[in-house]
mmCIF file of C-alpha atoms in Angstrom:
data_model
loop_
_atom_site.group_PDB
_atom_site.id
_atom_site.type_symbol
_atom_site.label_atom_id
_atom_site.label_comp_id
_atom_site.label_asym_id
_atom_site.label_seq_id
_atom_site.Cartn_x
_atom_site.Cartn_y
_atom_site.Cartn_z
ATOM 1 C CA MET A 1210 4.196 4.012 -17.318
ATOM 2 C CA ASN A 1211 1.871 1.526 -16.576
ATOM 3 C CA SER A 1212 -0.826 3.538 -13.934
ATOM 4 C CA LYS A 1213 -0.690 -0.495 -11.957
ATOM 5 C CA ASN A 1214 2.716 -1.292 -12.118
ATOM 6 C CA VAL A 1215 2.627 -1.337 -8.180
ATOM 7 C CA TRP A 1216 5.783 -1.969 -6.180
ATOM 8 C CA ILE A 1217 6.262 -2.871 -1.998
ATOM 9 C CA ILE A 1218 9.061 -2.124 -0.691
ATOM 10 C CA CYS A 1219 9.490 -4.396 2.280
ATOM 11 C CA HIS A 1220 12.505 -6.109 4.392
ATOM 12 C CA TYR A 1221 10.894 -8.436 5.172
ATOM 13 C CA ALA A 1222 8.095 -9.792 3.213
ATOM 14 C CA GLN A 1223 9.883 -12.938 1.154
ATOM 15 C CA GLN A 1224 7.971 -15.301 -0.699
ATOM 16 C CA PRO A 1225 6.359 -18.271 0.666
ATOM 17 C CA PRO A 1226 6.702 -20.794 1.650
ATOM 18 C CA LEU A 1227 9.600 -19.633 3.389
ATOM 19 C CA ASN A 1228 7.732 -16.769 5.182
ATOM 20 C CA THR A 1229 4.694 -16.771 6.586
ATOM 21 C CA MET A 1230 4.286 -12.776 7.371
ATOM 22 C CA LEU A 1231 2.003 -13.002 4.223
ATOM 23 C CA ARG A 1232 0.232 -9.410 4.484
ATOM 24 C CA TYR A 1233 2.203 -8.204 1.160
ATOM 25 C CA HIS A 1234 2.173 -11.343 -0.428
ATOM 26 C CA ASN A 1235 -1.755 -11.446 -0.528
ATOM 27 C CA TRP A 1236 -2.074 -8.404 -1.410
ATOM 28 C CA GLY A 1237 0.081 -8.674 -4.600
ATOM 29 C CA LYS A 1238 -1.772 -12.326 -5.555
ATOM 30 C CA GLU A 1239 -5.853 -10.221 -5.363
ATOM 31 C CA LEU A 1240 -4.007 -7.104 -7.445
ATOM 32 C CA VAL A 1241 -2.671 -9.344 -9.698
ATOM 33 C CA LYS A 1242 -6.226 -10.498 -10.237
ATOM 34 C CA ARG A 1243 -7.213 -7.181 -10.803
ATOM 35 C CA GLY A 1244 -4.613 -6.245 -13.558
ATOM 36 C CA TYR A 1245 -2.269 -4.957 -11.496
ATOM 37 C CA SER A 1246 1.678 -5.276 -12.249
ATOM 38 C CA VAL A 1247 3.792 -6.428 -8.430
ATOM 39 C CA THR A 1248 6.546 -6.084 -7.621
ATOM 40 C CA ILE A 1249 7.405 -7.208 -4.149
ATOM 41 C CA VAL A 1250 11.342 -6.224 -2.841
ATOM 42 C CA ALA A 1251 12.837 -8.042 -0.138
ATOM 43 C CA ALA A 1252 16.284 -8.872 1.396
ATOM 44 C CA SER A 1253 17.665 -11.921 1.258
ATOM 45 C CA THR A 1254 17.870 -13.328 4.625
ATOM 46 C CA ILE A 1255 14.966 -14.095 5.985
ATOM 47 C CA HIS A 1256 14.100 -13.398 9.993
ATOM 48 C CA ASN A 1257 14.900 -15.435 13.036
ATOM 49 C CA THR A 1258 16.634 -17.997 10.570
ATOM 50 C CA ASN A 1259 20.180 -18.910 9.405
ATOM 51 C CA ILE A 1260 18.427 -18.656 5.380
ATOM 52 C CA ASP A 1261 19.258 -17.109 2.486
ATOM 53 C CA ILE A 1262 16.884 -16.934 -0.295
ATOM 54 C CA VAL A 1263 19.339 -16.077 -3.144
ATOM 55 C CA GLU A 1264 21.886 -18.375 -1.499
ATOM 56 C CA GLN A 1265 18.567 -21.327 -1.760
ATOM 57 C CA ASN A 1266 17.345 -20.716 -5.060
ATOM 58 C CA GLY A 1267 20.296 -19.635 -7.109
ATOM 59 C CA LYS A 1268 18.517 -16.371 -8.080
ATOM 60 C CA ILE A 1269 18.003 -12.484 -7.377
ATOM 61 C CA GLU A 1270 14.814 -12.663 -8.732
ATOM 62 C CA ASP A 1271 11.724 -14.924 -8.810
ATOM 63 C CA ILE A 1272 7.794 -15.198 -9.497
ATOM 64 C CA CYS A 1273 5.336 -16.616 -7.272
ATOM 65 C CA ASP A 1274 1.654 -16.251 -7.410
ATOM 66 C CA GLY A 1275 2.223 -14.152 -10.647
ATOM 67 C CA ILE A 1276 3.760 -11.723 -7.932
ATOM 68 C CA HIS A 1277 7.534 -10.629 -8.889
ATOM 69 C CA TYR A 1278 10.369 -10.840 -6.256
ATOM 70 C CA LYS A 1279 13.340 -9.153 -5.859
ATOM 71 C CA TYR A 1280 15.759 -9.881 -3.322
ATOM 72 C CA ILE A 1281 18.398 -7.342 -2.818
ATOM 73 C CA ASN A 1282 21.917 -9.038 -0.940
ATOM 74 C CA THR A 1283 22.413 -8.899 2.536
ATOM 75 C CA PRO A 1284 24.682 -10.501 5.158
ATOM 76 C CA LYS A 1285 23.259 -12.742 8.083
ATOM 77 C CA TYR A 1286 22.798 -11.722 11.190
ATOM 78 C CA SER A 1287 21.419 -13.523 15.157
ATOM 79 C CA GLY A 1288 19.710 -10.977 17.336
ATOM 80 C CA ASN A 1289 18.965 -7.413 17.595
ATOM 81 C CA GLY A 1290 22.857 -6.249 17.649
ATOM 82 C CA MET A 1291 25.488 -4.541 15.976
ATOM 83 C CA GLN A 1292 24.839 -7.349 13.038
ATOM 84 C CA ARG A 1293 21.242 -6.993 12.177
ATOM 85 C CA ILE A 1294 21.867 -2.796 11.683
ATOM 86 C CA LYS A 1295 24.151 -4.087 9.357
ATOM 87 C CA ASN A 1296 21.445 -6.433 7.024
ATOM 88 C CA MET A 1297 19.069 -3.913 7.557
ATOM 89 C CA LEU A 1298 21.953 -0.365 6.088
ATOM 90 C CA ALA A 1299 22.941 -3.515 3.296
ATOM 91 C CA PHE A 1300 18.898 -3.416 2.479
ATOM 92 C CA CYS A 1301 18.684 0.359 2.240
ATOM 93 C CA PHE A 1302 21.658 0.934 0.439
ATOM 94 C CA GLY A 1303 20.649 -1.688 -2.299
ATOM 95 C CA LEU A 1304 17.517 -0.073 -3.149
ATOM 96 C CA LYS A 1305 19.780 2.308 -5.155
ATOM 97 C CA SER A 1306 20.194 -0.475 -8.209
ATOM 98 C CA PHE A 1307 16.836 0.063 -8.706
ATOM 99 C CA ARG A 1308 16.506 3.524 -9.114
ATOM 100 C CA LYS A 1309 16.288 4.136 -12.978
ATOM 101 C CA GLU A 1310 12.650 1.646 -12.437
ATOM 102 C CA THR A 1311 9.653 3.614 -12.584
ATOM 103 C CA PRO A 1312 6.467 2.065 -10.895
ATOM 104 C CA SER A 1313 3.127 3.856 -10.608
ATOM 105 C CA VAL A 1314 2.868 3.873 -6.837
ATOM 106 C CA ILE A 1315 5.474 2.703 -4.294
ATOM 107 C CA ILE A 1316 4.368 0.841 -0.630
ATOM 108 C CA ASN A 1317 6.932 1.176 1.380
ATOM 109 C CA CYS A 1318 6.508 -0.744 4.930
ATOM 110 C CA GLU A 1319 8.960 0.248 7.281
ATOM 111 C CA ALA A 1320 9.727 3.819 8.251
ATOM 112 C CA TYR A 1321 12.865 4.033 8.801
ATOM 113 C CA LEU A 1322 12.969 2.822 4.202
ATOM 114 C CA PHE A 1323 10.986 6.073 3.539
ATOM 115 C CA PRO A 1324 14.156 8.517 3.191
ATOM 116 C CA PHE A 1325 16.186 5.595 0.977
ATOM 117 C CA VAL A 1326 13.049 5.615 -0.763
ATOM 118 C CA LYS A 1327 12.149 8.778 -1.704
ATOM 119 C CA HIS A 1328 15.762 9.273 -2.746
ATOM 120 C CA TYR A 1329 15.569 6.279 -5.185
ATOM 121 C CA PHE A 1330 12.485 6.622 -6.768
ATOM 122 C CA LYS A 1331 11.854 10.243 -7.375
ATOM 123 C CA ASN A 1332 8.808 11.984 -7.813
ATOM 124 C CA ILE A 1333 6.865 8.619 -7.402
ATOM 125 C CA PRO A 1334 3.865 8.372 -5.012
ATOM 126 C CA VAL A 1335 4.711 6.713 -1.469
ATOM 127 C CA ILE A 1336 2.345 4.743 0.929
ATOM 128 C CA THR A 1337 3.630 3.769 3.932
ATOM 129 C CA ASP A 1338 2.131 0.844 5.812
ATOM 130 C CA THR A 1339 2.972 1.047 8.986
ATOM 131 C CA VAL A 1340 2.078 -2.660 10.637
ATOM 132 C CA ASP A 1341 4.823 -2.748 14.184
ATOM 133 C CA LEU A 1342 4.646 1.129 15.634
ATOM 134 C CA TRP A 1343 8.741 1.160 15.589
ATOM 135 C CA PRO A 1344 10.279 2.417 18.427
ATOM 136 C CA GLU A 1345 7.352 2.708 20.195
ATOM 137 C CA SER A 1346 7.325 -1.269 20.417
ATOM 138 C CA ILE A 1347 10.875 -1.838 21.215
ATOM 139 C CA ILE A 1348 10.784 0.595 23.945
ATOM 140 C CA GLU A 1349 7.720 -0.794 25.673
ATOM 141 C CA TYR A 1350 8.860 -5.351 24.957
ATOM 142 C CA ALA A 1351 12.788 -5.043 25.189
ATOM 143 C CA GLY A 1352 12.923 -1.772 27.284
ATOM 144 C CA TYR A 1353 14.540 0.431 25.529
ATOM 145 C CA SER A 1354 15.160 4.557 26.689
ATOM 146 C CA LYS A 1355 13.660 6.953 24.871
ATOM 147 C CA LYS A 1356 16.859 8.303 25.249
ATOM 148 C CA ASN A 1357 18.424 5.504 23.803
ATOM 149 C CA PRO A 1358 20.510 7.237 20.610
ATOM 150 C CA LEU A 1359 19.710 4.327 17.896
ATOM 151 C CA ILE A 1360 15.521 4.886 19.548
ATOM 152 C CA ARG A 1361 15.547 9.022 18.990
ATOM 153 C CA VAL A 1362 16.955 8.237 14.955
ATOM 154 C CA LEU A 1363 14.119 5.950 14.882
ATOM 155 C CA TYR A 1364 11.531 8.046 15.858
ATOM 156 C CA ARG A 1365 13.089 11.129 13.672
ATOM 157 C CA LEU A 1366 12.817 8.713 10.754
ATOM 158 C CA GLU A 1367 9.231 7.828 11.774
ATOM 159 C CA ARG A 1368 8.286 11.433 12.003
ATOM 160 C CA ASN A 1369 9.841 11.626 8.833
ATOM 161 C CA ALA A 1370 7.859 9.182 6.830
ATOM 162 C CA TYR A 1371 4.551 9.891 8.776
ATOM 163 C CA LEU A 1372 4.482 13.267 7.723
ATOM 164 C CA LYS A 1373 5.393 13.212 4.297
ATOM 165 C CA SER A 1374 4.588 9.826 2.793
ATOM 166 C CA ASP A 1375 1.875 10.314 0.838
ATOM 167 C CA ALA A 1376 -1.270 8.292 1.977
ATOM 168 C CA MET A 1377 0.150 6.517 5.618
ATOM 169 C CA ILE A 1378 -1.871 2.874 6.265
ATOM 170 C CA PHE A 1379 -1.632 1.961 10.044
ATOM 171 C CA SER A 1380 -2.948 -2.220 10.471
ATOM 172 C CA MET A 1381 -3.716 -1.185 13.502
ATOM 173 C CA GLU A 1382 -7.517 0.793 13.965
ATOM 174 C CA GLY A 1383 -5.761 3.240 16.325
ATOM 175 C CA GLY A 1384 -3.193 4.571 14.237
ATOM 176 C CA LYS A 1385 -4.624 8.244 13.826
ATOM 177 C CA ASP A 1386 -5.368 8.139 18.397
ATOM 178 C CA TYR A 1387 -1.591 6.990 18.055
ATOM 179 C CA LEU A 1388 -0.747 10.640 15.228
ATOM 180 C CA ARG A 1389 -2.337 12.793 17.182
ATOM 181 C CA GLU A 1390 -0.075 12.103 20.011
ATOM 182 C CA GLN A 1391 2.510 12.773 18.745
ATOM 183 C CA SER A 1392 4.501 16.379 18.912
ATOM 184 C CA TYR A 1393 4.019 17.253 15.347
ATOM 185 C CA SER A 1394 0.264 15.723 15.520
ATOM 186 C CA ASN A 1395 -0.951 19.434 13.803
ATOM 187 C CA LYS A 1396 0.995 19.431 11.132
ATOM 188 C CA ILE A 1397 -0.509 15.614 9.971
ATOM 189 C CA ASN A 1398 -3.076 15.457 7.616
ATOM 190 C CA TYR A 1399 -5.722 13.039 8.197
ATOM 191 C CA SER A 1400 -7.335 12.387 4.833
ATOM 192 C CA LYS A 1401 -4.475 10.736 4.451
ATOM 193 C CA VAL A 1402 -4.250 8.455 6.763
ATOM 194 C CA PHE A 1403 -6.069 4.782 5.971
ATOM 195 C CA HIS A 1404 -6.924 1.668 8.148
ATOM 196 C CA ILE A 1405 -6.235 -1.393 6.752
ATOM 197 C CA ASN A 1406 -5.672 -4.897 9.197
ATOM 198 C CA MET A 1407 -4.125 -8.152 8.933
ATOM 199 C CA GLY A 1408 -6.957 -9.730 7.818
ATOM 200 C CA CYS A 1409 -6.969 -13.417 5.801
ATOM 201 C CA ASP A 1410 -6.607 -15.499 3.202
ATOM 202 C CA LEU A 1411 -10.176 -17.251 3.402
ATOM 203 C CA GLU A 1412 -9.289 -19.164 -0.174
ATOM 204 C CA ALA A 1413 -5.953 -20.584 0.815
ATOM 205 C CA TYR A 1414 -6.725 -20.762 4.753
ATOM 206 C CA ASN A 1415 -9.826 -23.536 2.946
ATOM 207 C CA LYS A 1416 -7.502 -25.684 0.477
ATOM 208 C CA CYS A 1417 -5.193 -25.752 3.463
ATOM 209 C CA LEU A 1418 -8.014 -27.357 5.849
ATOM 210 C CA LYS A 1419 -9.263 -29.314 2.825
ATOM 211 C CA ASP A 1420 -5.607 -30.944 2.001
ATOM 212 C CA PHE A 1421 -5.136 -31.278 5.488
ATOM 213 C CA SER A 1422 -4.695 -34.811 6.557
ATOM 214 C CA GLU A 1423 -1.973 -35.089 9.558
ATOM 215 C CA GLU A 1424 -3.326 -36.891 12.815
ATOM 216 C CA LEU A 1425 -3.098 -34.786 15.282
ATOM 217 C CA PRO A 1426 -0.983 -36.394 18.835
ATOM 218 C CA TRP A 1427 -3.704 -34.953 20.908
ATOM 219 C CA ASP A 1428 -6.384 -36.581 23.384
ATOM 220 C CA MET A 1429 -9.198 -35.462 21.320
ATOM 221 C CA ASN A 1430 -11.138 -36.628 24.581
ATOM 222 C CA LYS A 1431 -9.871 -33.235 26.370
ATOM 223 C CA PHE A 1432 -10.818 -29.780 26.041
ATOM 224 C CA ASN A 1433 -8.034 -29.211 23.700
ATOM 225 C CA ILE A 1434 -6.326 -25.196 23.708
ATOM 226 C CA VAL A 1435 -4.160 -24.315 21.163
ATOM 227 C CA TYR A 1436 -1.329 -21.873 20.577
ATOM 228 C CA CYS A 1437 -0.028 -21.321 17.042
ATOM 229 C CA GLY A 1438 3.109 -18.756 17.086
ATOM 230 C CA SER A 1439 6.300 -17.758 18.391
ATOM 231 C CA ILE A 1440 7.756 -18.337 21.685
ATOM 232 C CA ARG A 1441 9.561 -14.789 22.625
ATOM 233 C CA SER A 1442 9.710 -12.635 25.472
ATOM 234 C CA ALA A 1443 7.229 -10.475 24.057
ATOM 235 C CA ASN A 1444 4.281 -13.800 24.113
ATOM 236 C CA GLN A 1445 4.089 -14.371 26.497
ATOM 237 C CA VAL A 1446 3.616 -18.472 26.519
ATOM 238 C CA ASN A 1447 5.432 -18.748 30.151
ATOM 239 C CA LYS A 1448 1.731 -17.293 31.435
ATOM 240 C CA ILE A 1449 -0.287 -20.426 29.615
ATOM 241 C CA CYS A 1450 2.972 -22.458 30.991
ATOM 242 C CA GLU A 1451 1.289 -21.335 34.976
ATOM 243 C CA ALA A 1452 -1.858 -21.336 33.969
ATOM 244 C CA ALA A 1453 -1.125 -24.960 32.933
ATOM 245 C CA LYS A 1454 0.363 -25.453 36.523
ATOM 246 C CA LYS A 1455 -2.793 -23.794 38.259
ATOM 247 C CA ILE A 1456 -4.888 -26.371 36.663
ATOM 248 C CA HIS A 1457 -2.903 -29.124 37.370
ATOM 249 C CA GLU A 1458 -2.866 -27.853 40.979
ATOM 250 C CA GLU A 1459 -6.964 -27.349 41.107
ATOM 251 C CA LYS A 1460 -6.908 -31.355 39.488
ATOM 252 C CA ILE A 1461 -8.781 -29.978 36.282
ATOM 253 C CA ASP A 1462 -7.794 -32.924 34.271
ATOM 254 C CA ASN A 1463 -9.588 -32.833 31.441
ATOM 255 C CA VAL A 1464 -7.722 -30.493 30.038
ATOM 256 C CA ASP A 1465 -4.584 -29.972 27.208
ATOM 257 C CA PHE A 1466 -3.071 -27.317 26.298
ATOM 258 C CA GLN A 1467 -1.438 -28.127 22.606
ATOM 259 C CA ILE A 1468 1.918 -25.396 21.900
ATOM 260 C CA TYR A 1469 2.401 -25.074 18.121
ATOM 261 C CA GLY A 1470 5.785 -22.275 17.703
ATOM 262 C CA ASN A 1471 9.717 -21.589 18.398
ATOM 263 C CA GLY A 1472 11.480 -19.360 19.758
ATOM 264 C CA ASP A 1473 14.143 -18.434 22.148
ATOM 265 C CA GLN A 1474 12.249 -18.924 25.087
ATOM 266 C CA LEU A 1475 10.772 -22.907 24.237
ATOM 267 C CA GLU A 1476 13.976 -25.068 26.579
ATOM 268 C CA ASN A 1477 12.790 -22.750 29.195
ATOM 269 C CA LEU A 1478 9.619 -23.670 29.412
ATOM 270 C CA LYS A 1479 9.966 -26.847 28.268
ATOM 271 C CA ASP A 1480 12.225 -27.301 31.467
ATOM 272 C CA TYR A 1481 9.214 -25.656 33.742
ATOM 273 C CA VAL A 1482 7.054 -27.624 32.192
ATOM 274 C CA ALA A 1483 9.554 -31.020 33.290
ATOM 275 C CA LYS A 1484 10.418 -29.321 37.161
ATOM 276 C CA ASN A 1485 6.829 -28.943 37.767
ATOM 277 C CA GLN A 1486 5.999 -32.436 36.301
ATOM 278 C CA LEU A 1487 3.098 -31.346 33.735
ATOM 279 C CA ASN A 1488 1.468 -33.638 31.547
ATOM 280 C CA ASN A 1489 -1.101 -31.160 30.072
ATOM 281 C CA ILE A 1490 0.903 -28.997 27.841
ATOM 282 C CA HIS A 1491 2.734 -30.178 25.163
ATOM 283 C CA PHE A 1492 5.263 -28.380 22.607
ATOM 284 C CA PHE A 1493 4.765 -29.295 18.886
ATOM 285 C CA GLY A 1494 7.993 -27.120 17.764
ATOM 286 C CA ARG A 1495 8.164 -25.090 14.494
ATOM 287 C CA PHE A 1496 5.357 -25.751 12.521
ATOM 288 C CA LYS A 1497 4.386 -24.523 8.479
ATOM 289 C CA LYS A 1498 1.213 -22.139 8.065
ATOM 290 C CA GLU A 1499 -0.515 -24.267 5.540
ATOM 291 C CA GLN A 1500 -0.958 -26.654 8.544
ATOM 292 C CA ILE A 1501 -2.582 -24.452 11.001
ATOM 293 C CA PRO A 1502 -6.164 -24.167 9.661
ATOM 294 C CA GLY A 1503 -5.484 -28.037 10.221
ATOM 295 C CA ILE A 1504 -4.631 -27.980 14.205
ATOM 296 C CA LEU A 1505 -6.916 -24.849 14.624
ATOM 297 C CA VAL A 1506 -10.183 -26.701 13.862
ATOM 298 C CA ASN A 1507 -9.795 -29.288 15.776
ATOM 299 C CA ALA A 1508 -9.089 -26.813 19.072
ATOM 300 C CA ASP A 1509 -11.790 -26.389 21.633
ATOM 301 C CA ALA A 1510 -10.247 -23.129 21.980
ATOM 302 C CA SER A 1511 -7.173 -21.161 20.630
ATOM 303 C CA LEU A 1512 -4.877 -18.919 23.073
ATOM 304 C CA LEU A 1513 -3.604 -15.330 22.163
ATOM 305 C CA THR A 1514 -1.029 -13.751 24.628
ATOM 306 C CA TYR A 1515 1.464 -11.122 24.660
ATOM 307 C CA LYS A 1516 2.613 -8.894 27.355
ATOM 308 C CA GLN A 1517 0.030 -6.344 28.439
ATOM 309 C CA VAL A 1518 2.438 -2.818 27.464
ATOM 310 C CA ASN A 1519 0.807 0.622 26.707
ATOM 311 C CA LEU A 1520 0.310 0.669 23.244
ATOM 312 C CA MET A 1521 -2.009 -1.719 23.043
ATOM 313 C CA LYS A 1522 -4.175 1.075 23.136
ATOM 314 C CA TYR A 1523 -4.356 1.730 19.658
ATOM 315 C CA GLY A 1524 -5.357 -1.620 18.529
ATOM 316 C CA GLY A 1525 -4.160 -5.406 17.555
ATOM 317 C CA SER A 1526 -3.487 -6.650 14.014
ATOM 318 C CA GLN A 1527 -1.702 -10.155 14.735
ATOM 319 C CA SER A 1528 -2.174 -12.686 12.312
ATOM 320 C CA LYS A 1529 -1.905 -15.296 14.641
ATOM 321 C CA LEU A 1530 -6.013 -13.471 15.152
ATOM 322 C CA PHE A 1531 -6.826 -13.862 11.517
ATOM 323 C CA ASP A 1532 -6.515 -17.701 11.328
ATOM 324 C CA TYR A 1533 -8.187 -18.585 15.036
ATOM 325 C CA LEU A 1534 -11.291 -16.047 13.743
ATOM 326 C CA ALA A 1535 -11.078 -18.140 10.229
ATOM 327 C CA SER A 1536 -11.211 -21.661 13.027
ATOM 328 C CA GLY A 1537 -13.942 -21.372 13.816
ATOM 329 C CA THR A 1538 -12.909 -22.118 17.972
ATOM 330 C CA PRO A 1539 -13.509 -19.570 20.706
ATOM 331 C CA ILE A 1540 -10.410 -17.382 21.226
ATOM 332 C CA ILE A 1541 -9.086 -16.593 24.478
ATOM 333 C CA CYS A 1542 -7.018 -13.598 25.321
ATOM 334 C CA ASN A 1543 -5.047 -11.808 27.458
ATOM 335 C CA ALA A 1544 -4.396 -8.649 27.076
ATOM 336 C CA LYS A 1545 -6.437 -6.145 26.863
ATOM 337 C CA TRP A 1546 -5.836 -4.343 23.063
ATOM 338 C CA GLY A 1547 -8.266 -1.097 22.596
ATOM 339 C CA TYR A 1548 -10.797 -1.854 19.137
ATOM 340 C CA ASN A 1549 -10.807 -5.603 20.094
ATOM 341 C CA LEU A 1550 -12.396 -7.660 17.445
ATOM 342 C CA ILE A 1551 -12.924 -10.717 20.456
ATOM 343 C CA ASP A 1552 -14.589 -7.935 22.255
ATOM 344 C CA ARG A 1553 -17.065 -6.560 19.791
ATOM 345 C CA TYR A 1554 -17.585 -9.578 18.362
ATOM 346 C CA TYR A 1555 -18.278 -11.639 20.895
ATOM 347 C CA CYS A 1556 -15.943 -14.195 19.358
ATOM 348 C CA GLY A 1557 -14.389 -15.548 22.647
ATOM 349 C CA VAL A 1558 -13.331 -14.147 26.244
ATOM 350 C CA VAL A 1559 -10.422 -10.973 27.777
ATOM 351 C CA THR A 1560 -8.892 -11.938 30.713
ATOM 352 C CA GLU A 1561 -9.434 -9.814 33.347
ATOM 353 C CA ASP A 1562 -5.095 -9.104 33.879
ATOM 354 C CA GLN A 1563 -2.598 -11.633 33.011
ATOM 355 C CA THR A 1564 -2.241 -14.261 35.842
ATOM 356 C CA PRO A 1565 -2.701 -17.644 36.052
ATOM 357 C CA GLU A 1566 -5.515 -17.259 38.087
ATOM 358 C CA SER A 1567 -7.592 -15.281 35.376
ATOM 359 C CA PHE A 1568 -6.857 -17.379 32.379
ATOM 360 C CA VAL A 1569 -8.198 -20.774 34.766
ATOM 361 C CA LYS A 1570 -11.584 -17.744 35.419
ATOM 362 C CA ALA A 1571 -11.763 -18.006 31.428
ATOM 363 C CA ILE A 1572 -11.619 -21.236 30.754
ATOM 364 C CA LYS A 1573 -13.250 -22.431 33.353
ATOM 365 C CA TYR A 1574 -16.132 -19.439 31.811
ATOM 366 C CA LEU A 1575 -15.892 -21.680 28.944
ATOM 367 C CA PHE A 1576 -17.043 -24.679 30.107
ATOM 368 C CA SER A 1577 -20.017 -23.111 31.691
ATOM 369 C CA LEU A 1578 -21.298 -22.178 28.320
ATOM 370 C CA SER A 1579 -23.976 -24.334 26.558
ATOM 371 C CA ASP A 1580 -22.758 -26.189 23.340
ATOM 372 C CA GLU A 1581 -25.060 -23.566 21.442
ATOM 373 C CA GLU A 1582 -23.006 -20.564 22.797
ATOM 374 C CA ILE A 1583 -19.795 -22.335 21.909
ATOM 375 C CA THR A 1584 -21.028 -23.011 18.133
ATOM 376 C CA GLN A 1585 -21.770 -19.224 18.383
ATOM 377 C CA MET A 1586 -18.838 -17.697 19.505
ATOM 378 C CA GLY A 1587 -16.804 -19.592 16.928
ATOM 379 C CA GLU A 1588 -19.594 -18.509 14.160
ATOM 380 C CA ASN A 1589 -19.056 -14.819 15.395
ATOM 381 C CA GLY A 1590 -15.515 -15.410 14.566
ATOM 382 C CA ARG A 1591 -15.600 -17.138 11.242
ATOM 383 C CA LYS A 1592 -17.513 -14.440 10.308
ATOM 384 C CA VAL A 1593 -15.691 -11.560 11.048
ATOM 385 C CA ALA A 1594 -12.739 -13.395 9.118
ATOM 386 C CA GLU A 1595 -14.733 -12.998 6.366
ATOM 387 C CA MET A 1596 -15.336 -9.304 6.986
ATOM 388 C CA TYR A 1597 -11.694 -9.566 7.155
ATOM 389 C CA ASP A 1598 -10.900 -11.193 3.379
ATOM 390 C CA GLN A 1599 -7.716 -10.407 1.296
ATOM 391 C CA PRO A 1600 -10.394 -9.330 -1.321
ATOM 392 C CA GLU A 1601 -12.077 -7.438 1.391
ATOM 393 C CA LEU A 1602 -9.002 -5.657 2.570
ATOM 394 C CA VAL A 1603 -7.773 -4.748 -0.889
ATOM 395 C CA ASP A 1604 -10.547 -3.205 -1.819
ATOM 396 C CA LYS A 1605 -9.401 -0.878 0.438
ATOM 397 C CA LEU A 1606 -5.985 -0.484 -1.108
ATOM 398 C CA CYS A 1607 -7.244 0.337 -4.036
ATOM 399 C CA GLU A 1608 -8.832 3.139 -2.980
ATOM 400 C CA VAL A 1609 -5.315 4.140 -1.266
ATOM 401 C CA ILE A 1610 -3.351 3.676 -4.209
ATOM 402 C CA ASN A 1611 -6.598 5.432 -6.647
ATOM 403 C CA PHE A 1612 -5.876 7.964 -3.857
ATOM 404 C CA VAL A 1613 -1.872 8.660 -4.168
ATOM 405 C CA VAL A 1614 -1.971 8.091 -7.809
ATOM 406 C CA LYS A 1615 -4.763 10.826 -8.595
#
């Protein structure tokens, strides 16, 4: 058995450019450079789209950046109802087609997959990587009750994964804090718990920036504040619109908001902007991952917005945060995260609360700073991005792999 044969099993880790959540692709690229063989197993369907990658490419396997991709045929779905559950179960049971494979280690990327991974890959070390505290985030963002039967099942699956995995990785820095609050905390071996944030791929980022040649449709004489990401309830983009309205009412005419992204709240927000006759906020819809660097380096500030919920105390690990940091622009954040890199390294400003008034106050604070102070904020952010560049993160990942293999 190849001691460097790593499999990553993640429902949502399809190859780029169709997938923009590149945590596992970035890991895979760096591991391949270090002599590892890397296979990523993902669903054929891409979340929040009607795309089936097997239908589109006409094959169930592919190679991208030296990484072997294997796809499990799963039914298409929309929303979070029964069709999505069927999709998830199809992926879980589809793993049996690989049960004769013998990787040296498996990185399992959803806690609910753990029993299936252990069943089909007996005697192989399993690392469980957590980037989203399911079902905690479902309860806090979607309003589900902890007594909901499905939530109860997810809690049991989470407990099983955390107790029986050979190692655990949390993208949020407070992962150990979360475990210590659980009823089974005294059964956890904390020496097998690690932290690897989302980070960024600065090599790819810099290449995208070099290749960027678009002329942005902004008034460059304005102070342009940019948001890039999903436009859904949890993202609280409505708070940006409310801040834009407040700025309009205060007749601050040198600020524009540029919103890039798509989601089920987009049309409602466009209606809000039209109804209030706001000419200081603009929507540009879906964007490509490779456009992000060119968009952000032309911004005067970037926006990180989320609904304030209790689980934020464990820290955040948003991909967009590291895109913002890499751009070298100050960040305005409207949520109080634990282990907040923006506060820790003075890369921007965190609002006092989530009111429009606090947003406007944060913007005015940036206005009050000298050019040198604004530049320093951006440089601080870029240095943080370098600390969390993929080679640095994969150094830590290799430590975890060696921990479980030995």
